[in-house]
Amino acid sequence: MADSTHHTIRRAAARPRGWCCSFSGVPDSPEHRALPASAAQKLPPKSPLAPSFHSSPSSKLAGLIDPRRILSPGRVSPIDSKGSPAVGAAGAEEEEALPRDQAAAALAPFVAVREDEEEGGGGLDLRLSLRGRDGRCVVMELDSAVLRESSAFFADMVPDASGGGGGGGKRVEVDGVDNLEAFKEAVELMFEPDAMRWLARAGVSRAIGVLEVSSSIMFDRGIESCLKYIEAVPWNENEEEKLKHVFARCTFDESVCRDVLERLQQQCTSSSEDLTVQLVESVTSGTNNSARKELQSLVSGLLSKSSVYHKDLSGLNKGSLYQICRYCLSSLVELFMDGSRPVEDAGQATTISVSKPVIERVSKQTENLNWLFDILVNNDMAEEFVELWAKQDELIRMHEQASPMFRYELSRISASVFIALGKGRIQCPSDTRSQLFYGWFRPMLMDFGWLQRCSKGLDVRILEENLGQALLTLPLQQQQSLFEEWFRCFASRGTECPNLSRAFQVWWRRSFVRSSLELRR
């Protein structure tokens, strides 16, 4: 064979490097007589080039071998059965060059990779065959001494050098490998002088695979290097789940894996309930409006029942949430007391100058209460909020005396409650619903025009529909009283009043049309 067909990579590393052959079936050659015949696969004519299974960052592609050629041990020297020249490695000269598309069509779906050691650096005296559960096979020629020193598993399997044989005379086959690529890379890591550099080029996902294999073959240096690298870099969620799976299946020394476990598992004794309360309190007391809205969205997503982070209600303390609700309500009462005080003419200029901060603080507490109410509704805890809001007699009384510029914020809270009741998301006793309507229905009629002009995300059409639906859940006699009040308001104010015509028609039919039918009987 001409020297032009050989592609040799020389290294200055202390340890000799083996060569690896990855393929889907074992070729018919004298070098593989000991392998089962079932491993060989008949190749279809002109099959496309299959990808290499050898994807180690340190490996170099040496050449593509025709299935009719024979692999000589320890080097890539393909010899055609008819004496035709081999397709050389990258950078090698070819005696009879073929067009690229024709050459690729004739190639077998395996790749032979060779990396020679420095001259005088020792021989490759062991052939290791790894066979996956899917039928794929990888053959590696290695230095048995390095394999024995690195892994307790291979120390028992690989014969001692004193047993004689060299140049591929020793052979070990491992069957039923789950992750063939990770197993091969774990073996390659034994010959790497700088394991951390290799892992950094491989990435977290492959390092986790090598970690699991290293544990199974008792490759201590590989375990320590993988854990050290994994602990020092960020993970995505898929990699985190993969790492948890490895820790569930494998046992590691605590001194080696402690740092990784501290990132995987919560070590402190504080409960998620306490942390949830702290987060909610921080949001409600925040002074930056844009940041507060951003955090409201964040916490709502975490506490939502549909969230991937929220598996049950153990992290949501109902009592603590209602305690925060009461604090916000108390603040709202104090603000309305300040905004409802009588103003003297002499102090008119002073009153106007402080009205804007009062409006902003009222709006903030309203947003807080609506946000807390949404959390309670999403977690089926909102029935007590309806009762709490229905009993705010002092706020209802001050609503009539307060300026329309900020009193409509109270009706914004009422709107959220009415919509939830109209959609059937809250099931409250009839007495609670009656108290709610007798307290907050009239303020809603008064503030509807302001809610339309300053909607702040509120859909007034949805409010009109669900306000009517909620009203229809009351006893018919109470419905009549409230619908009469709405009728008078709508007749005088028009679109400044919610349109409850559809609900009014339903009430009329239920109250009078059915009664007429009963009288005919």
Coordinates of C-alpha atoms in Angstrom, one line a residue:
M1 CA 0.0 0.0 0.0
A2 CA 1.3 3.4 -0.9
D3 CA 2.3 5.8 1.9
S4 CA -0.2 8.3 0.6
T5 CA -3.0 6.3 2.0
H6 CA -1.9 6.7 5.6
H7 CA -2.9 9.8 7.7
T8 CA -1.0 9.9 11.0
I9 CA -1.6 12.4 13.8
R10 CA 1.3 12.7 16.2
R11 CA 0.9 13.9 19.8
A12 CA 3.2 14.9 22.5
A13 CA 0.9 13.5 25.2
A14 CA 2.4 11.2 27.8
R15 CA -0.2 8.5 27.2
P16 CA -0.6 6.6 23.9
R17 CA -3.8 7.2 22.0
G18 CA -5.9 4.4 20.7
W19 CA -7.9 4.2 17.5
C20 CA -11.6 3.6 17.4
C21 CA -13.8 2.1 14.7
S22 CA -17.6 2.9 14.9
F23 CA -20.0 1.0 12.7
S24 CA -23.4 -0.4 12.6
G25 CA -22.3 -3.9 11.8
V26 CA -19.1 -5.9 12.2
P27 CA -17.3 -6.3 8.8
D28 CA -16.3 -9.7 7.4
S29 CA -12.6 -9.7 8.1
P30 CA -10.1 -12.0 9.9
E31 CA -9.8 -9.3 12.6
H32 CA -13.4 -10.0 13.8
R33 CA -13.6 -13.7 13.7
A34 CA -14.4 -13.9 17.4
L35 CA -17.4 -11.7 17.1
P36 CA -20.8 -13.3 16.6
A37 CA -21.9 -13.6 13.0
S38 CA -25.3 -12.0 13.9
A39 CA -23.5 -8.7 14.4
A40 CA -22.8 -8.3 10.6
Q41 CA -25.3 -6.4 8.6
K42 CA -25.7 -6.6 4.8
L43 CA -25.3 -3.1 3.4
P44 CA -27.8 -1.9 0.8
P45 CA -26.3 -0.8 -2.5
K46 CA -25.3 2.8 -2.8
S47 CA -26.5 3.7 0.7
P48 CA -25.9 7.3 1.7
L49 CA -23.1 8.1 4.1
A50 CA -24.1 7.5 7.7
P51 CA -23.0 9.9 10.4
S52 CA -20.1 9.1 12.6
F53 CA -20.8 7.7 16.0
H54 CA -17.4 9.0 17.1
S55 CA -18.1 12.6 18.1
S56 CA -15.5 13.1 20.8
P57 CA -14.0 16.7 20.8
S58 CA -10.5 15.2 20.7
S59 CA -11.0 12.8 17.8
K60 CA -9.9 13.3 14.2
L61 CA -11.6 11.8 11.2
A62 CA -9.1 9.6 9.5
G63 CA -11.0 8.0 6.6
L64 CA -14.0 6.2 5.2
I65 CA -13.5 2.5 4.6
D66 CA -15.1 0.3 1.9
P67 CA -16.7 -2.8 3.5
R68 CA -14.7 -5.1 1.1
R69 CA -11.4 -3.9 2.5
I70 CA -9.6 -5.5 5.4
L71 CA -8.6 -3.5 8.5
S72 CA -5.0 -4.2 9.6
P73 CA -4.6 -4.0 13.4
G74 CA -3.3 -0.7 14.9
R75 CA -3.5 1.3 11.7
V76 CA -5.8 2.3 8.9
S77 CA -4.6 0.5 5.8
P78 CA -7.6 -0.5 3.7
I79 CA -6.8 -3.0 1.0
D80 CA -9.2 -3.6 -1.8
S81 CA -9.9 -7.3 -2.6
K82 CA -9.3 -6.5 -6.3
G83 CA -6.3 -4.4 -5.7
S84 CA -7.9 -1.1 -6.3
P85 CA -6.6 1.9 -4.3
A86 CA -8.4 2.9 -1.1
V87 CA -10.3 6.2 -0.5
G88 CA -7.8 8.1 1.6
A89 CA -8.2 10.2 4.7
A90 CA -8.7 13.9 4.7
G91 CA -5.5 15.5 3.4
A92 CA -4.2 12.2 1.9
E93 CA -3.4 11.8 -1.8
E94 CA -5.5 9.5 -3.9
E95 CA -4.1 7.4 -6.7
E96 CA -7.4 7.3 -8.6
A97 CA -9.7 10.1 -7.6
L98 CA -13.5 9.6 -8.0
P99 CA -16.1 12.2 -8.1
R100 CA -17.3 13.1 -4.6
D101 CA -20.9 11.9 -5.1
Q102 CA -19.9 8.6 -6.6
A103 CA -17.3 7.9 -3.9
A104 CA -19.8 8.7 -1.0
A105 CA -22.3 6.3 -2.5
A106 CA -19.9 3.4 -2.5
L107 CA -18.8 3.9 1.1
A108 CA -19.9 1.8 4.1
P109 CA -21.9 3.4 7.0
F110 CA -19.0 3.2 9.4
V111 CA -16.0 5.4 10.2
A112 CA -12.5 4.3 11.1
V113 CA -10.6 6.7 13.3
R114 CA -7.0 6.4 14.2
E115 CA -4.7 8.5 16.4
D116 CA -1.1 7.2 16.8
E117 CA 1.0 7.6 19.9
E118 CA 4.4 9.3 19.9
E119 CA 7.1 6.9 18.7
G120 CA 8.3 4.8 21.5
G121 CA 5.3 5.7 23.7
G122 CA 4.0 2.1 24.0
G123 CA 1.7 -0.2 22.1
L124 CA -2.0 -0.6 21.7
D125 CA -2.4 -4.1 23.1
L126 CA -6.1 -4.4 23.7
R127 CA -9.1 -4.4 21.4
L128 CA -12.3 -3.3 23.2
S129 CA -15.7 -4.0 21.5
L130 CA -18.7 -2.1 22.8
R131 CA -22.1 -3.3 21.6
G132 CA -25.2 -1.2 22.1
R133 CA -28.7 -2.6 22.7
D134 CA -29.7 -1.2 19.3
G135 CA -27.1 -3.4 17.5
R136 CA -24.5 -0.7 16.9
C137 CA -20.9 -1.6 17.7
V138 CA -17.8 0.4 18.5
V139 CA -14.3 -1.2 18.4
M140 CA -11.4 0.6 20.1
E141 CA -7.7 -0.4 20.2
L142 CA -6.3 0.8 23.5
D143 CA -3.4 0.6 26.0
S144 CA -4.7 -2.0 28.5
A145 CA -2.5 -0.6 31.3
V146 CA -4.3 2.8 31.2
L147 CA -7.7 1.0 31.2
R148 CA -6.8 -1.1 34.2
E149 CA -5.4 1.8 36.2
S150 CA -8.4 4.0 35.5
S151 CA -11.4 1.7 36.1
A152 CA -11.9 -1.0 38.7
F153 CA -14.5 -2.6 36.3
F154 CA -11.9 -3.1 33.6
A155 CA -9.2 -4.0 36.1
D156 CA -11.1 -7.2 36.7
M157 CA -12.0 -7.8 33.0
V158 CA -8.8 -6.9 31.2
P159 CA -6.1 -9.6 31.4
D160 CA -2.8 -8.6 32.9
A161 CA 0.1 -7.7 30.6
S162 CA 2.0 -10.6 31.9
G163 CA -0.5 -12.8 30.2
G164 CA 1.3 -12.2 26.9
G165 CA -0.1 -11.0 23.6
G166 CA 0.2 -7.7 21.9
G167 CA -0.8 -5.7 18.9
G168 CA -4.4 -6.5 19.4
G169 CA -4.0 -9.9 20.9
K170 CA -6.2 -9.1 23.9
R171 CA -9.9 -8.6 23.3
V172 CA -12.8 -7.5 25.6
E173 CA -16.4 -7.2 24.5
V174 CA -19.1 -5.3 26.4
D175 CA -22.7 -6.1 25.3
G176 CA -26.0 -4.4 26.1
V177 CA -24.7 -0.9 26.4
D178 CA -27.5 1.6 26.9
N179 CA -25.6 4.8 25.9
L180 CA -23.0 3.6 23.4
E181 CA -21.7 7.1 22.7
A182 CA -21.3 8.0 26.4
F183 CA -19.5 4.7 27.2
K184 CA -17.0 5.4 24.4
E185 CA -16.4 8.9 25.6
A186 CA -15.9 7.7 29.2
V187 CA -13.2 5.4 27.9
E188 CA -11.6 8.2 25.9
L189 CA -11.6 10.4 28.9
M190 CA -9.2 8.0 30.6
F191 CA -6.6 8.9 28.0
E192 CA -7.2 12.7 28.3
P193 CA -4.5 14.6 30.1
D194 CA -6.8 17.6 30.7
A195 CA -10.3 16.2 31.5
M196 CA -11.8 19.5 32.4
R197 CA -10.9 21.0 29.0
W198 CA -12.4 17.9 27.2
L199 CA -15.6 18.3 29.2
A200 CA -15.9 22.0 28.6
R201 CA -15.8 21.3 24.8
A202 CA -18.3 18.5 25.2
G203 CA -20.9 20.4 27.1
V204 CA -23.2 19.6 30.1
S205 CA -25.5 17.1 28.5
R206 CA -22.6 14.8 27.3
A207 CA -20.8 15.3 30.6
I208 CA -23.9 14.0 32.5
G209 CA -23.9 10.9 30.2
V210 CA -20.2 10.3 30.9
L211 CA -20.8 10.8 34.6
E212 CA -23.3 7.9 34.6
V213 CA -21.1 5.6 32.7
S214 CA -18.1 6.5 34.9
S215 CA -20.1 5.5 38.0
S216 CA -21.1 2.2 36.5
I217 CA -17.5 1.3 35.5
M218 CA -16.0 2.8 38.7
F219 CA -13.9 5.3 36.9
D220 CA -13.1 7.6 39.9
R221 CA -11.2 10.3 38.0
G222 CA -14.0 10.6 35.5
I223 CA -16.6 10.9 38.3
E224 CA -14.7 13.7 40.0
S225 CA -14.0 15.6 36.8
C226 CA -17.6 15.4 35.6
L227 CA -19.0 16.5 38.9
K228 CA -16.5 19.3 39.1
Y229 CA -17.3 20.6 35.7
I230 CA -21.1 20.2 36.0
E231 CA -21.1 22.1 39.3
A232 CA -19.3 25.1 37.8
V233 CA -21.5 25.7 34.8
P234 CA -25.2 26.7 34.2
W235 CA -27.8 24.0 33.4
N236 CA -31.0 24.2 31.5
E237 CA -34.2 22.5 32.7
N238 CA -33.7 19.4 30.6
E239 CA -30.1 18.9 31.8
E240 CA -31.2 19.4 35.4
E241 CA -33.8 16.7 35.1
K242 CA -31.3 14.4 33.4
L243 CA -28.9 15.1 36.3
K244 CA -31.5 14.3 38.9
H245 CA -32.2 11.0 37.1
V246 CA -28.5 10.1 37.3
F247 CA -28.4 10.9 41.0
A248 CA -31.4 8.7 41.6
R249 CA -29.8 5.7 39.8
C250 CA -26.2 6.1 41.0
T251 CA -24.5 6.5 44.3
F252 CA -21.6 9.0 44.7
D253 CA -19.3 9.8 47.6
E254 CA -20.8 12.8 49.6
S255 CA -17.5 14.6 49.7
V256 CA -17.3 14.6 45.8
C257 CA -21.0 15.4 45.0
R258 CA -21.8 17.8 47.9
D259 CA -21.5 20.9 45.7
V260 CA -23.7 19.6 43.0
L261 CA -26.4 18.4 45.5
E262 CA -26.5 21.9 47.0
R263 CA -27.6 23.2 43.6
L264 CA -30.1 20.3 43.0
Q265 CA -31.7 20.2 46.5
Q266 CA -32.9 22.8 48.9
Q267 CA -30.7 22.4 52.0
C268 CA -32.3 25.1 54.3
T269 CA -35.3 24.4 56.5
S270 CA -37.4 27.4 55.5
S271 CA -40.8 26.4 54.1
S272 CA -42.1 27.5 50.7
E273 CA -45.1 29.0 52.6
D274 CA -42.9 31.6 54.4
L275 CA -41.1 32.5 51.2
T276 CA -44.4 32.9 49.3
V277 CA -45.7 35.3 51.9
Q278 CA -42.4 37.3 51.7
L279 CA -42.7 37.5 47.9
V280 CA -46.3 38.7 48.0
E281 CA -45.6 41.2 50.7
S282 CA -42.6 42.6 48.7
V283 CA -44.8 43.0 45.7
T284 CA -47.6 44.8 47.5
S285 CA -45.2 47.1 49.3
G286 CA -43.2 47.9 46.1
T287 CA -42.9 51.6 45.1
N288 CA -41.9 51.1 41.4
N289 CA -45.1 50.7 39.4
S290 CA -43.5 49.0 36.4
A291 CA -41.4 46.6 38.5
R292 CA -44.4 45.8 40.7
K293 CA -46.5 44.8 37.7
E294 CA -43.7 42.7 36.4
L295 CA -43.3 40.9 39.7
Q296 CA -47.1 40.4 40.0
S297 CA -47.0 38.5 36.7
L298 CA -44.0 36.5 37.8
V299 CA -45.5 35.4 41.2
S300 CA -48.9 34.8 39.6
G301 CA -47.3 32.4 37.2
L302 CA -45.5 30.5 39.9
L303 CA -48.6 30.2 42.1
S304 CA -51.0 29.2 39.3
K305 CA -52.4 25.7 39.5
S306 CA -51.5 25.2 35.8
S307 CA -47.8 26.1 36.4
V308 CA -45.1 23.5 36.1
Y309 CA -43.7 24.9 39.3
H310 CA -46.8 24.5 41.4
K311 CA -47.7 20.9 42.0
D312 CA -50.1 21.4 45.0
L313 CA -51.3 24.0 47.5
S314 CA -48.6 23.3 50.1
G315 CA -46.7 26.4 49.1
L316 CA -49.7 28.8 49.4
N317 CA -50.8 29.8 52.9
K318 CA -54.4 31.0 52.8
G319 CA -54.3 32.7 56.2
S320 CA -51.2 34.7 55.3
L321 CA -52.7 35.8 52.0
Y322 CA -55.9 37.1 53.7
Q323 CA -53.8 38.8 56.3
I324 CA -52.1 40.8 53.4
C325 CA -55.5 41.5 52.0
R326 CA -56.7 43.0 55.2
Y327 CA -53.6 45.1 55.4
C328 CA -54.3 46.5 51.9
L329 CA -57.9 47.2 52.8
S330 CA -56.9 49.0 56.0
S331 CA -54.5 51.2 53.9
L332 CA -57.4 51.9 51.4
V333 CA -59.7 53.0 54.2
E334 CA -57.0 55.4 55.6
L335 CA -56.5 56.9 52.1
F336 CA -60.2 57.5 51.6
M337 CA -60.4 59.1 55.0
D338 CA -57.7 61.5 54.0
G339 CA -59.2 62.1 50.6
S340 CA -62.8 62.6 52.0
R341 CA -62.0 65.4 54.5
P342 CA -63.8 68.7 54.0
V343 CA -61.7 71.3 52.2
E344 CA -61.6 75.0 53.2
D345 CA -61.3 77.7 50.6
A346 CA -58.0 79.0 52.1
G347 CA -56.4 75.6 51.7
Q348 CA -57.7 74.8 48.3
A349 CA -54.3 75.1 46.6
T350 CA -52.7 72.8 49.1
T351 CA -55.5 70.2 48.7
I352 CA -55.0 70.1 44.9
S353 CA -51.2 69.6 45.3
V354 CA -51.7 66.5 47.4
S355 CA -54.6 65.0 45.5
K356 CA -52.3 63.3 42.9
P357 CA -50.3 61.3 45.4
V358 CA -53.6 60.2 47.1
I359 CA -54.9 59.0 43.7
E360 CA -51.7 57.1 43.0
R361 CA -51.7 55.4 46.4
V362 CA -55.4 54.5 46.0
S363 CA -54.7 53.0 42.6
K364 CA -51.7 51.0 44.0
Q365 CA -53.8 49.4 46.7
T366 CA -56.6 48.7 44.3
E367 CA -54.2 46.9 42.0
N368 CA -52.8 45.0 45.0
L369 CA -56.2 43.8 46.0
N370 CA -57.3 42.8 42.5
W371 CA -54.0 40.9 42.1
L372 CA -54.5 39.1 45.4
F373 CA -58.1 38.3 44.5
D374 CA -56.9 36.7 41.2
I375 CA -54.5 34.5 43.1
L376 CA -57.2 33.4 45.4
V377 CA -59.6 32.7 42.6
N378 CA -57.1 30.7 40.7
N379 CA -56.4 28.5 43.8
D380 CA -60.1 28.2 44.8
M381 CA -59.7 30.3 47.9
A382 CA -61.7 33.4 47.0
E383 CA -65.1 32.8 48.9
E384 CA -63.9 34.6 52.0
F385 CA -62.7 37.6 49.9
V386 CA -66.3 38.1 48.6
E387 CA -67.5 38.2 52.2
L388 CA -64.7 40.5 53.3
W389 CA -65.4 42.9 50.5
A390 CA -69.2 42.8 51.1
K391 CA -68.7 43.9 54.7
Q392 CA -66.7 47.1 53.9
D393 CA -69.4 49.4 55.3
E394 CA -67.0 52.2 56.0
L395 CA -65.6 52.3 52.5
I396 CA -69.2 52.1 51.0
R397 CA -70.2 55.1 53.1
M398 CA -67.0 57.1 52.2
H399 CA -67.5 56.3 48.5
E400 CA -70.5 58.7 48.3
Q401 CA -68.4 61.6 49.7
A402 CA -65.2 60.9 47.8
S403 CA -64.1 62.5 44.6
P404 CA -65.1 60.6 41.4
M405 CA -61.4 60.9 40.3
F406 CA -60.4 58.1 42.6
R407 CA -63.6 56.6 44.1
Y408 CA -64.2 54.6 40.9
E409 CA -61.1 52.5 41.9
L410 CA -63.3 50.8 44.5
S411 CA -65.7 49.8 41.8
R412 CA -62.7 48.3 40.0
I413 CA -62.4 45.7 42.8
S414 CA -66.2 45.2 42.7
A415 CA -66.0 44.6 39.0
S416 CA -63.5 41.7 39.5
V417 CA -65.8 40.1 42.1
F418 CA -68.9 40.5 40.0
I419 CA -67.2 39.0 37.0
A420 CA -65.9 36.0 39.0
L421 CA -69.5 35.4 40.4
G422 CA -71.1 35.8 36.9
K423 CA -68.7 33.2 35.4
G424 CA -69.4 30.8 38.3
R425 CA -65.8 30.7 39.5
I426 CA -66.9 31.4 43.1
Q427 CA -69.7 29.7 44.9
C428 CA -70.9 31.9 47.8
P429 CA -74.0 31.6 50.0
S430 CA -77.0 33.6 49.0
D431 CA -76.7 35.9 52.0
T432 CA -73.2 36.9 51.0
R433 CA -74.2 37.6 47.4
S434 CA -77.1 39.7 48.6
Q435 CA -75.0 41.7 51.0
L436 CA -72.4 42.3 48.2
F437 CA -75.0 43.7 45.8
Y438 CA -76.8 45.9 48.3
G439 CA -73.5 47.4 49.3
W440 CA -71.6 47.7 45.9
F441 CA -74.3 47.7 43.2
R442 CA -75.2 51.4 43.5
P443 CA -71.5 52.5 43.5
M444 CA -71.0 50.5 40.4
L445 CA -73.8 52.3 38.6
M446 CA -72.3 55.6 39.6
D447 CA -68.7 54.8 38.6
F448 CA -69.4 52.9 35.3
G449 CA -68.7 56.0 33.2
W450 CA -65.3 56.4 34.8
L451 CA -64.5 52.7 34.4
Q452 CA -65.2 53.1 30.7
R453 CA -62.9 56.1 30.4
C454 CA -60.1 54.7 32.6
S455 CA -60.5 51.0 32.0
K456 CA -56.9 50.0 32.9
G457 CA -57.4 46.7 31.2
L458 CA -61.0 46.1 32.3
D459 CA -63.3 44.9 29.6
V460 CA -66.6 46.7 30.3
R461 CA -68.6 44.5 28.0
I462 CA -67.5 41.4 30.0
L463 CA -68.4 43.4 33.1
E464 CA -71.9 44.2 31.9
E465 CA -72.6 40.5 30.9
N466 CA -71.3 39.0 34.1
L467 CA -72.8 41.7 36.4
G468 CA -76.2 40.7 35.0
Q469 CA -75.5 37.0 35.4
A470 CA -74.4 37.5 39.0
L471 CA -77.5 39.5 39.7
L472 CA -79.7 36.7 38.4
T473 CA -78.3 34.4 41.1
L474 CA -80.2 36.3 43.8
P475 CA -83.8 35.6 44.9
L476 CA -86.3 37.0 42.4
Q477 CA -87.7 39.6 44.9
Q478 CA -84.2 41.0 45.4
Q479 CA -83.6 41.0 41.7
Q480 CA -86.7 43.1 41.1
S481 CA -85.5 45.7 43.6
L482 CA -82.0 46.0 42.0
F483 CA -83.3 45.9 38.4
E484 CA -85.7 48.7 39.2
E485 CA -82.8 50.8 40.5
W486 CA -80.8 50.0 37.3
F487 CA -83.8 50.9 35.1
R488 CA -84.1 54.4 36.6
C489 CA -80.3 55.0 36.4
F490 CA -80.1 53.8 32.8
A491 CA -83.1 55.9 31.7
S492 CA -81.4 59.0 33.0
R493 CA -77.7 58.4 32.3
G494 CA -77.6 56.1 29.2
T495 CA -74.2 54.8 28.4
E496 CA -72.8 56.1 31.6
C497 CA -74.6 53.2 33.2
P498 CA -74.0 49.5 32.5
N499 CA -76.4 47.9 30.0
L500 CA -78.2 45.1 31.8
S501 CA -81.0 44.7 29.3
R502 CA -80.4 41.0 28.5
A503 CA -80.4 40.1 32.2
F504 CA -83.4 42.3 32.8
Q505 CA -85.3 40.3 30.1
V506 CA -84.4 37.0 31.7
W507 CA -85.6 38.3 35.1
W508 CA -88.9 39.6 33.6
R509 CA -89.6 36.2 31.9
R510 CA -88.8 34.3 35.0
S511 CA -90.9 36.6 37.2
F512 CA -94.0 37.2 35.1
V513 CA -94.3 35.0 32.0
R514 CA -94.0 31.8 34.0
S515 CA -96.5 33.1 36.5
S516 CA -99.0 33.8 33.7
L517 CA -98.7 30.2 32.5
E518 CA -99.3 28.9 36.0
L519 CA -102.4 31.1 36.3
R520 CA -103.8 29.6 33.1
R521 CA -103.6 26.2 34.6

